[in-house]
JSON list of C-alpha atoms in Angstrom, two decimals:
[
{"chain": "A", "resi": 1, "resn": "UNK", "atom": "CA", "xyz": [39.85, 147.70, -3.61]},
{"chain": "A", "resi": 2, "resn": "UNK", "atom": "CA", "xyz": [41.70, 144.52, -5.00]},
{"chain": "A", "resi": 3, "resn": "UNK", "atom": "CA", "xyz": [40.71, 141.51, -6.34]},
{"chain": "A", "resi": 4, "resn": "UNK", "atom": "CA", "xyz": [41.71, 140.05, -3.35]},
{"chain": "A", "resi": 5, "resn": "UNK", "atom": "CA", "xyz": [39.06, 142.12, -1.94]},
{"chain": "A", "resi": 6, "resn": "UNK", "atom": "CA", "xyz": [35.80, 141.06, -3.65]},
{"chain": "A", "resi": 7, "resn": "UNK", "atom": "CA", "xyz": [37.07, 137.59, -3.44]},
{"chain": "A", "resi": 8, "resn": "UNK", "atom": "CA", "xyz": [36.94, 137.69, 0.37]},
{"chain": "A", "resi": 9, "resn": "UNK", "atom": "CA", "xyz": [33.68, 139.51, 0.07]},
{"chain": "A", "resi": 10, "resn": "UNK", "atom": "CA", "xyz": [32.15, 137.40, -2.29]},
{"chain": "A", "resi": 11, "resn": "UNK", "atom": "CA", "xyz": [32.90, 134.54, 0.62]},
{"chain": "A", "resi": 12, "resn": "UNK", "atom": "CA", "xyz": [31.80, 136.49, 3.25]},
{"chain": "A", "resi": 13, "resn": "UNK", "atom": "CA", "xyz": [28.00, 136.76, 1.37]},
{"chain": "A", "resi": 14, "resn": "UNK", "atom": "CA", "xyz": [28.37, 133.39, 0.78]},
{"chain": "A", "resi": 15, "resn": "UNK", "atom": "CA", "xyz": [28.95, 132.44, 4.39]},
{"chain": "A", "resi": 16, "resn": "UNK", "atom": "CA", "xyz": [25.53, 134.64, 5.01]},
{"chain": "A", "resi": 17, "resn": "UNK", "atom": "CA", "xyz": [23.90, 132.53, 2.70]},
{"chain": "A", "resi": 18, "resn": "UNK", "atom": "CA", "xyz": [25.00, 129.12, 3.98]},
{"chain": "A", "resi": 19, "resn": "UNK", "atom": "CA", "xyz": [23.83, 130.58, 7.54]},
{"chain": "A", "resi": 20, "resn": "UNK", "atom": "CA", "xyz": [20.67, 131.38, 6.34]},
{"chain": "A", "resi": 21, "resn": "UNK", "atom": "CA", "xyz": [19.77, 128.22, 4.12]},
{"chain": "A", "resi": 22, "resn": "UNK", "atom": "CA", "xyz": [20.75, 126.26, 6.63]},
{"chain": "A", "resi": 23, "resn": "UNK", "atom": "CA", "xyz": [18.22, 128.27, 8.90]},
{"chain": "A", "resi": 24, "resn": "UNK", "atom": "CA", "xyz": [20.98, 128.63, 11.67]},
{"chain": "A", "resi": 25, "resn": "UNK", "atom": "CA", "xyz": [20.43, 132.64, 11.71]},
{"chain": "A", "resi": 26, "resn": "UNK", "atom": "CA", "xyz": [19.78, 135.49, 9.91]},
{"chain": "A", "resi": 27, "resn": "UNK", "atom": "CA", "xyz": [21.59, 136.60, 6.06]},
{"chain": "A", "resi": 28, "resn": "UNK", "atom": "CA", "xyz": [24.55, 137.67, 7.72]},
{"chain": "A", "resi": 29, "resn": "UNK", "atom": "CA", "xyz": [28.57, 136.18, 7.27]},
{"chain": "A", "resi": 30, "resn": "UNK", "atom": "CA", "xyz": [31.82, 137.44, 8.16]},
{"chain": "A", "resi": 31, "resn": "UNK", "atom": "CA", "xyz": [35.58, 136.53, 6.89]},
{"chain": "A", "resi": 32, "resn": "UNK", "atom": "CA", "xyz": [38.19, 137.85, 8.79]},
{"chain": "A", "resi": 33, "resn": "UNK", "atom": "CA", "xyz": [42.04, 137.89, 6.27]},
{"chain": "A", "resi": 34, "resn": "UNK", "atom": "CA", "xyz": [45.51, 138.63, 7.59]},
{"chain": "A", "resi": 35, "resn": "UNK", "atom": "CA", "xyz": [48.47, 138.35, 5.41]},
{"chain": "A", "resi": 36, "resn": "UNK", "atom": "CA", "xyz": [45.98, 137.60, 2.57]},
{"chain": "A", "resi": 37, "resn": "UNK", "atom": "CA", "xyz": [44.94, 134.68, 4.10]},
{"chain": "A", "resi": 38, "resn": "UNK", "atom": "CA", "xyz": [41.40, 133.78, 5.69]},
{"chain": "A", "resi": 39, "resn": "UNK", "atom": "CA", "xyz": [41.70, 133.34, 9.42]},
{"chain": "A", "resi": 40, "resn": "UNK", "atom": "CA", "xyz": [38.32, 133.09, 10.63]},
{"chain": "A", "resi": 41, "resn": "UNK", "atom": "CA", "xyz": [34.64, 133.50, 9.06]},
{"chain": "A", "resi": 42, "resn": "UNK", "atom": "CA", "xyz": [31.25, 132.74, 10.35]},
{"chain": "A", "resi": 43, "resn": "UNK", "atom": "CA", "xyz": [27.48, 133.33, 9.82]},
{"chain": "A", "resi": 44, "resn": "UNK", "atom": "CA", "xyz": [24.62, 134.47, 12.04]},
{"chain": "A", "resi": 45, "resn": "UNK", "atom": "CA", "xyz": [23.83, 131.71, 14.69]},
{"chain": "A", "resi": 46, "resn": "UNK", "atom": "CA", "xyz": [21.70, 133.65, 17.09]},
{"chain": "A", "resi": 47, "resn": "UNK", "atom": "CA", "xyz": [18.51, 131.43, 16.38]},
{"chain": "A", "resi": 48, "resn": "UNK", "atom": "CA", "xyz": [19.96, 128.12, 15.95]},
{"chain": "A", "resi": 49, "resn": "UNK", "atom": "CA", "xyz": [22.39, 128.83, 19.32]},
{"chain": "A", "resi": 50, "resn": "UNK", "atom": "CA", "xyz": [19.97, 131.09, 21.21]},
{"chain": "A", "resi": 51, "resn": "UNK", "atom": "CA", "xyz": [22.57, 133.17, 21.73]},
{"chain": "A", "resi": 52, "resn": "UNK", "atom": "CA", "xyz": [21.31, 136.93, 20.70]},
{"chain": "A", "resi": 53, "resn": "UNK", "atom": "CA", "xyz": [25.14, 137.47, 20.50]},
{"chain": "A", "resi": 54, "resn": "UNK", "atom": "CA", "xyz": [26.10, 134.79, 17.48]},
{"chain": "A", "resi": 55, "resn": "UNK", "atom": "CA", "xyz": [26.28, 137.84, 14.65]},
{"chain": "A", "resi": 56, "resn": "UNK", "atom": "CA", "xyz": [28.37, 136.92, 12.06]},
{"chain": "A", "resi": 57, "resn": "UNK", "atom": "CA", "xyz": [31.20, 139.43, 13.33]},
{"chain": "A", "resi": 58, "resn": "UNK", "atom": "CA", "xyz": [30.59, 137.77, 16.63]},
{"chain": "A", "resi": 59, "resn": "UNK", "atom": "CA", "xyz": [31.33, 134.54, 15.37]},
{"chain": "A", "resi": 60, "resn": "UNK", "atom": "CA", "xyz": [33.84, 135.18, 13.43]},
{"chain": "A", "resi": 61, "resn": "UNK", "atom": "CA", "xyz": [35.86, 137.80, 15.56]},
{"chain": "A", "resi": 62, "resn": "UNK", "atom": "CA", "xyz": [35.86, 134.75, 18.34]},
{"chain": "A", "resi": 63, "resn": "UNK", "atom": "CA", "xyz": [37.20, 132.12, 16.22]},
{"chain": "A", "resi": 64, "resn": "UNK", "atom": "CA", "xyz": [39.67, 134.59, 15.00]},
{"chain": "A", "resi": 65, "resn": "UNK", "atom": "CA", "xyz": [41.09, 135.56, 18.27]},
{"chain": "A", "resi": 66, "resn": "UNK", "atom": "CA", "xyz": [41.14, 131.78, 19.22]},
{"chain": "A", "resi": 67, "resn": "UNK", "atom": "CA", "xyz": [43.21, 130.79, 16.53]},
{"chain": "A", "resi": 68, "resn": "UNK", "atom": "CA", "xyz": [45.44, 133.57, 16.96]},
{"chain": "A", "resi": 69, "resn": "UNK", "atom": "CA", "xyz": [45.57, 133.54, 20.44]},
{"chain": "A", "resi": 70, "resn": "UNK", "atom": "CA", "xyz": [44.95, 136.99, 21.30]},
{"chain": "A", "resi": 71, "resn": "UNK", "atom": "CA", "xyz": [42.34, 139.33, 21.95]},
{"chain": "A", "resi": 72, "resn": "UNK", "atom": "CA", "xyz": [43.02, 141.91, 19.19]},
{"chain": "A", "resi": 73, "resn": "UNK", "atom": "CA", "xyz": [43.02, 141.62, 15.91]},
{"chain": "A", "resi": 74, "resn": "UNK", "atom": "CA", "xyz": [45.26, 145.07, 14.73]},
{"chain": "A", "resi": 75, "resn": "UNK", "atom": "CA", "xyz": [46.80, 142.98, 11.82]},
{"chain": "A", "resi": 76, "resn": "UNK", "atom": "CA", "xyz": [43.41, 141.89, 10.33]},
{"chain": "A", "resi": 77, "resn": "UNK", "atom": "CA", "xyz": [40.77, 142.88, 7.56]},
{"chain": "A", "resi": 78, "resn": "UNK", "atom": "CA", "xyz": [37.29, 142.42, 8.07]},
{"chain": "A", "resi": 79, "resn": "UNK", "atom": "CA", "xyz": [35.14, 141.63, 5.83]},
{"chain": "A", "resi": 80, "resn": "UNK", "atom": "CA", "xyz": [31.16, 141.41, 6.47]},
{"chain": "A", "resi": 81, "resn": "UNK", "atom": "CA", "xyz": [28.00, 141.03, 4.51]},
{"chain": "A", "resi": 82, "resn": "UNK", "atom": "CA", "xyz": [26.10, 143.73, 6.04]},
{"chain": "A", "resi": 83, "resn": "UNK", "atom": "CA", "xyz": [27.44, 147.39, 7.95]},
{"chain": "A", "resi": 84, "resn": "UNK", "atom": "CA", "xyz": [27.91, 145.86, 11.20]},
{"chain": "A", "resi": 85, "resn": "UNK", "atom": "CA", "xyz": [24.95, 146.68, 14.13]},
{"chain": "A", "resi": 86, "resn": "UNK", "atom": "CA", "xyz": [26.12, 148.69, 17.19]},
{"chain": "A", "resi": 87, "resn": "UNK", "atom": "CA", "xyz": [26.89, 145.37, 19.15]},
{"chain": "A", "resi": 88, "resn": "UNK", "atom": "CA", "xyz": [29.31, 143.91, 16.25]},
{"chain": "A", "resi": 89, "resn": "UNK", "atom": "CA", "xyz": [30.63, 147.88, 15.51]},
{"chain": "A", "resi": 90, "resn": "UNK", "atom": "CA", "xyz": [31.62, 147.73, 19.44]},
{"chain": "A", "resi": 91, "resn": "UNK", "atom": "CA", "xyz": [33.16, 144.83, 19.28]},
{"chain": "A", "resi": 92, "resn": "UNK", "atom": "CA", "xyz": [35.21, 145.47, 15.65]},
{"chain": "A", "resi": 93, "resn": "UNK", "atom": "CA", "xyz": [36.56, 148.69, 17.61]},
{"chain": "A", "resi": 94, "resn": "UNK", "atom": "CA", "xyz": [37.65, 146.24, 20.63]},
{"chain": "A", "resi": 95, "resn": "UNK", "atom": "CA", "xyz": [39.88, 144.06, 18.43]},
{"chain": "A", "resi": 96, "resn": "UNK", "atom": "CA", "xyz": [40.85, 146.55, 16.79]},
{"chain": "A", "resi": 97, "resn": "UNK", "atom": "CA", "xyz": [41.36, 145.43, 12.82]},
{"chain": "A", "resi": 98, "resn": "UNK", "atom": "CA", "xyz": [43.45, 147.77, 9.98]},
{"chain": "A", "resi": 99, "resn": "UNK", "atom": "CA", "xyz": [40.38, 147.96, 8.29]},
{"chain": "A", "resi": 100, "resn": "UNK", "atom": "CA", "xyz": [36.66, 147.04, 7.85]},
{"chain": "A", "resi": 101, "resn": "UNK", "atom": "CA", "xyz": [34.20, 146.04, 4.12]},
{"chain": "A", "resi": 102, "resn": "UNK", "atom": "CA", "xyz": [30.96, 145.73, 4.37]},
{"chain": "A", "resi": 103, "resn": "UNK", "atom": "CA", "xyz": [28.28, 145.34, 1.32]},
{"chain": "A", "resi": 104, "resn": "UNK", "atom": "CA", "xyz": [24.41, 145.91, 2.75]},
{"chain": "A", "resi": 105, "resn": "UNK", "atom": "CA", "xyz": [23.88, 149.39, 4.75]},
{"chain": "A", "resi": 106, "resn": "UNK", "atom": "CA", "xyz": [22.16, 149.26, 7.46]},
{"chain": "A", "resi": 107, "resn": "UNK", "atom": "CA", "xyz": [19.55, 150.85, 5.56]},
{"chain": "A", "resi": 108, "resn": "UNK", "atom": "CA", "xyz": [19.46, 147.80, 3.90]},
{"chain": "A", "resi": 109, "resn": "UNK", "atom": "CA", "xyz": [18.96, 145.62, 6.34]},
{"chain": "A", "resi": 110, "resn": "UNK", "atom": "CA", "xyz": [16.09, 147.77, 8.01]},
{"chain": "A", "resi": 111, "resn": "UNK", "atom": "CA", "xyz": [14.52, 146.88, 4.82]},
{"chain": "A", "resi": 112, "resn": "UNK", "atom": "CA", "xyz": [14.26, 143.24, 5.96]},
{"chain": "A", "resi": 113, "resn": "UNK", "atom": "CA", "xyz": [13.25, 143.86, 9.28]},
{"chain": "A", "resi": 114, "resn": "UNK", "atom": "CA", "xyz": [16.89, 144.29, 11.22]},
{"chain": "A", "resi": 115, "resn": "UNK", "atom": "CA", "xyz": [16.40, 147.49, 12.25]},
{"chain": "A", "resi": 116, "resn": "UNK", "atom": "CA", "xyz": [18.68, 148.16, 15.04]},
{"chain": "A", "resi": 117, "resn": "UNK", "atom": "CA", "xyz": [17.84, 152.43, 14.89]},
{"chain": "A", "resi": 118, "resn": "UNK", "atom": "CA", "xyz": [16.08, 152.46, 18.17]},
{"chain": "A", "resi": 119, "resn": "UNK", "atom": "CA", "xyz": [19.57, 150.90, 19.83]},
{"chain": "A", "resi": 120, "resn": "UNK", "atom": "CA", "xyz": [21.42, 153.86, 18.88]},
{"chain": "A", "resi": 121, "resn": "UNK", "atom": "CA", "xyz": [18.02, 156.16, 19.98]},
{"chain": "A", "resi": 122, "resn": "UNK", "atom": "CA", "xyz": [18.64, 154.95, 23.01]},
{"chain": "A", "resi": 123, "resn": "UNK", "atom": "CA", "xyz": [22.39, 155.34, 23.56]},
{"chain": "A", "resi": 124, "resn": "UNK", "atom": "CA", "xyz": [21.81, 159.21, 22.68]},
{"chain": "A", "resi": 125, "resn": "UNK", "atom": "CA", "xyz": [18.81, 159.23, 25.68]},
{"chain": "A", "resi": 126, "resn": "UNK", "atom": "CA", "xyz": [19.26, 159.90, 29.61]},
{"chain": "A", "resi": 127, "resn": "UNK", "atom": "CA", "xyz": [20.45, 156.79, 31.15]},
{"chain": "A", "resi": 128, "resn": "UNK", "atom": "CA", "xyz": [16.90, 157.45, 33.37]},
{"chain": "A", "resi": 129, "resn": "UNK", "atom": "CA", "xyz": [15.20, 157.78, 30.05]},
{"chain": "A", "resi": 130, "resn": "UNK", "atom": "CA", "xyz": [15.88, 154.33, 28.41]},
{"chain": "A", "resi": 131, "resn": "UNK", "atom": "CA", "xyz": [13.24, 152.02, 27.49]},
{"chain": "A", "resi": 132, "resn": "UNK", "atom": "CA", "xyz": [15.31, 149.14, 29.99]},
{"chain": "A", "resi": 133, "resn": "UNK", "atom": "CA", "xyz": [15.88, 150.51, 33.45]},
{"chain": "A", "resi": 134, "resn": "UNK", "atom": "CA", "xyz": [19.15, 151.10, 34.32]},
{"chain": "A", "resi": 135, "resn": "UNK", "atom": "CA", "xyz": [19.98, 150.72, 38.44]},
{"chain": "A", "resi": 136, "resn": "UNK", "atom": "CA", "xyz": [23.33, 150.99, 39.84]},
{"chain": "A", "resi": 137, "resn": "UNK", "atom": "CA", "xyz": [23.44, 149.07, 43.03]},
{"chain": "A", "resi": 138, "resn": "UNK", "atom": "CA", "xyz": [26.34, 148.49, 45.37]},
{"chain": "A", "resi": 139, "resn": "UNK", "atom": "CA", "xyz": [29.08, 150.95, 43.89]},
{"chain": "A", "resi": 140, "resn": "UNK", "atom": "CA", "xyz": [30.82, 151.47, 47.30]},
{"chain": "A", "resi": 141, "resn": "UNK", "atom": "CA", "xyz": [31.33, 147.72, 47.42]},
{"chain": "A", "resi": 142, "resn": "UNK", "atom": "CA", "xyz": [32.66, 147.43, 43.47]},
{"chain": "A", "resi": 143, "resn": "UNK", "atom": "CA", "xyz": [34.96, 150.26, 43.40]},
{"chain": "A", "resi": 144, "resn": "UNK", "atom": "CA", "xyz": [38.05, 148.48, 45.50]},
{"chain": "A", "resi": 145, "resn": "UNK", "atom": "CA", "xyz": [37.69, 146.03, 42.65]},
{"chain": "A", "resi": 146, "resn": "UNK", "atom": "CA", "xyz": [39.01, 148.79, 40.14]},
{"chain": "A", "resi": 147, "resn": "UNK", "atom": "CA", "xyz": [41.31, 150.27, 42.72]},
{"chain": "A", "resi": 148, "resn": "UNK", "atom": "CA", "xyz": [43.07, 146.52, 42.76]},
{"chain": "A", "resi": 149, "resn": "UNK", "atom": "CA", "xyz": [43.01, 146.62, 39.34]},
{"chain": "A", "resi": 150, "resn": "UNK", "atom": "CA", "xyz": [44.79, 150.03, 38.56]},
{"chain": "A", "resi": 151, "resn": "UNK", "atom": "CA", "xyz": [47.44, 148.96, 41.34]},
{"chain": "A", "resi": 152, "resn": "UNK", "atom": "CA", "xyz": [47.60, 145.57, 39.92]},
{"chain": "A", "resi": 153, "resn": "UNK", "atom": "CA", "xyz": [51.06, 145.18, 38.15]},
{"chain": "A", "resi": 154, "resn": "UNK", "atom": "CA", "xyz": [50.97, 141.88, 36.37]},
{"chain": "A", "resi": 155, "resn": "UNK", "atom": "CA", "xyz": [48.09, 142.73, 34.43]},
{"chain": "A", "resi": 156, "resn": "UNK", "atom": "CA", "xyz": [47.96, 142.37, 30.40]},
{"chain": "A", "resi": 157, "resn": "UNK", "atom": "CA", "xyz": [46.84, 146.30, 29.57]},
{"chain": "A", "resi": 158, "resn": "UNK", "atom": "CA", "xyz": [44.32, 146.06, 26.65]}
]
């Protein structure tokens, strides 16, 4: 860890601050660096947006891409107030960044009432099991969409 490091770090808890003094989400904020340089950064917005997906990562991982236009970010730190819940983790592993810091464990944040335990209870249940029910419904009709799409030769892979 750098200097470099716990300066981005000590932004990205700021940028959880500013999100939560300005009552636009929960304590969490995100920086996202490449080539030393801050690309993108954001706070929670999920109660100011109604948008249960405006985590900080979320946020941030959006702006990012815009800027750079594309949809992964392998060249890119992360760097996030809080060890990222399984919606933001999902999404960090979709763009794909060298590297990840986070400061609060998810421990942590339990401790304030983001618990997000009984998400990853549930991944590890039956999909018939799961407090949500799951249906699958029309398969036969959605499956030539995936066949067009593995024959499909102009396609960007990702």
């Amino acid at each position: 860890m750098t200097e470099r490091d716990e300066y981005f770090m000590k932004r990205a808890i700021s940028m959880a601050e500013k999100g939560m003094d300005s009552n636009a989400g929960g304590p969490f904020g995100c920086v996202i660096v490449k080539d030393d340089e801050i690309i993108a950064e954001g706070h929670n917005m999920v109660t100011s947006t109604n948008d249960p997906t405006a985590h900080a990562e979320v946020v941030a991982i959006r702006k990012a891409c815009e800027k750079l236009e594309t949809f992964q970010l392998d060249d890119c730190t992360i760097y996030t107030s809080c060890e990222p819940c399984p919606m933001c983790f999902g999404a960090i592993y979709w763009v794909r960044p060298k590297m990840v810091y986070y400061a609060c464990t998810k421990k942590d944040a339990a401790k304030i009432d983001f618990d997000d335990q009984f998400i990853y209870d549930e991944l590890e249940k039956n999909i018939d099991d799961r407090g949500i029910k799951f249906v699958r419904l029309l398969r036969d009709d959605a499956i030539p969409v995936f066949d067009k799409w593995a024959a499909k030769v102009d396609k960007t892979e990702y």
